Tab-separated table of C-alpha atoms in Angstrom:
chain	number	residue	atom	x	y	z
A	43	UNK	CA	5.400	-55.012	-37.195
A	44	UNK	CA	3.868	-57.635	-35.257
A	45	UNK	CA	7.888	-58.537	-33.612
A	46	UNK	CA	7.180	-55.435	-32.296
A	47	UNK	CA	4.318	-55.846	-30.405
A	48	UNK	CA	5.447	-59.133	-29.399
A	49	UNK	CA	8.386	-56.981	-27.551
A	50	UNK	CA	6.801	-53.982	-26.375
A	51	UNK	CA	4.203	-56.332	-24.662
A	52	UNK	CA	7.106	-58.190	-22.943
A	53	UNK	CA	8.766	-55.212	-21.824
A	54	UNK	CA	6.525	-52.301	-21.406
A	55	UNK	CA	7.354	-50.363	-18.214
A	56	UNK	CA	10.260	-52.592	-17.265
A	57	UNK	CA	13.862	-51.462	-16.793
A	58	UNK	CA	16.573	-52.499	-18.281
A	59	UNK	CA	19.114	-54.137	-15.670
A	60	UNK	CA	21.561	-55.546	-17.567
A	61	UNK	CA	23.802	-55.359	-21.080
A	62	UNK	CA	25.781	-57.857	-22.483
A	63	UNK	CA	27.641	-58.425	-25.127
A	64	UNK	CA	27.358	-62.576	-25.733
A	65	UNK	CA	29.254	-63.166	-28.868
A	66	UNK	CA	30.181	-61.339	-32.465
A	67	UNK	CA	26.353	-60.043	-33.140
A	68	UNK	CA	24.619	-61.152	-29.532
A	69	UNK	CA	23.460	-59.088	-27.311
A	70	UNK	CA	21.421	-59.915	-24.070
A	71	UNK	CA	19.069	-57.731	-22.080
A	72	UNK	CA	17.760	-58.183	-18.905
A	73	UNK	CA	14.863	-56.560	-17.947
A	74	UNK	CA	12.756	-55.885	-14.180
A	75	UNK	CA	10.230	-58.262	-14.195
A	76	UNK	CA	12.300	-61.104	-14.900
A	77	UNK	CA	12.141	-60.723	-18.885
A	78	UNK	CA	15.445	-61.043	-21.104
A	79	UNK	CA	15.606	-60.160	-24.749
A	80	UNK	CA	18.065	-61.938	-27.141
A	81	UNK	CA	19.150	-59.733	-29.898
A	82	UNK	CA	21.524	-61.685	-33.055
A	83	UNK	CA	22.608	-58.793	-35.320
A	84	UNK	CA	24.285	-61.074	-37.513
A	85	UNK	CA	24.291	-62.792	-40.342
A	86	UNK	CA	23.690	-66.303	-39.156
A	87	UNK	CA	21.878	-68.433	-36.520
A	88	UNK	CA	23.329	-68.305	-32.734
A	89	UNK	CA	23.274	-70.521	-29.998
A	90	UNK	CA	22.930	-68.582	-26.036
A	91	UNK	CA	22.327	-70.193	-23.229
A	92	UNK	CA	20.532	-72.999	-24.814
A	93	UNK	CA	18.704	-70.171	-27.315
A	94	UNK	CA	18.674	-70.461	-30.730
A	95	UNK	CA	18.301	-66.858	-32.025
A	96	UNK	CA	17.688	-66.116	-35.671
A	97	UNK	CA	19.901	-64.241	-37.652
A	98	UNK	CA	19.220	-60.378	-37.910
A	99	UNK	CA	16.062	-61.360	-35.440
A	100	UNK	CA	15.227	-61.508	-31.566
A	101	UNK	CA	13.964	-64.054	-28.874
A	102	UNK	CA	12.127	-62.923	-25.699
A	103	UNK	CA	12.526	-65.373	-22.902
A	104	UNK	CA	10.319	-64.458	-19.981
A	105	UNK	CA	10.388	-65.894	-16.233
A	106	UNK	CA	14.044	-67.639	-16.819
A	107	UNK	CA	16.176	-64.989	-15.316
A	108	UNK	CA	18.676	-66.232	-12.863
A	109	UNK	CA	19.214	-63.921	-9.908
């Protein structure tokens, strides 16, 4: 439960600007105040922009959005 915490504090009255569909499993949300969330639905370990994300995990990356 903690992961979600961890989010919610990252994103909590932010929008969502943009949804993207990275790879087989990735998924990559940008958020107002320049916070984007990494999500790997699969089964394995990805690399994104530099990111490893965890399989079947997250990785918030805050003040790194490009414009």
């Amino acid at each position: 439960l903690e992961f979600r915490r961890v989010l919610f504090r990252s994103v909590a009255n932010e929008r969502v600007e943009q949804h993207e569909i990275l790879t087989s499993g990735v998924r990559r949300i940008r958020y107002t105040g320049d916070v984007t969330v990494y999500v790997n639905y699969g089964s394995s370990d990805a690399l994104e922009d530099g990111i490893t994300v965890p399989a079947q995990d997250f990785v918030v990356r805050e003040g790194q959005n490009e414009k």
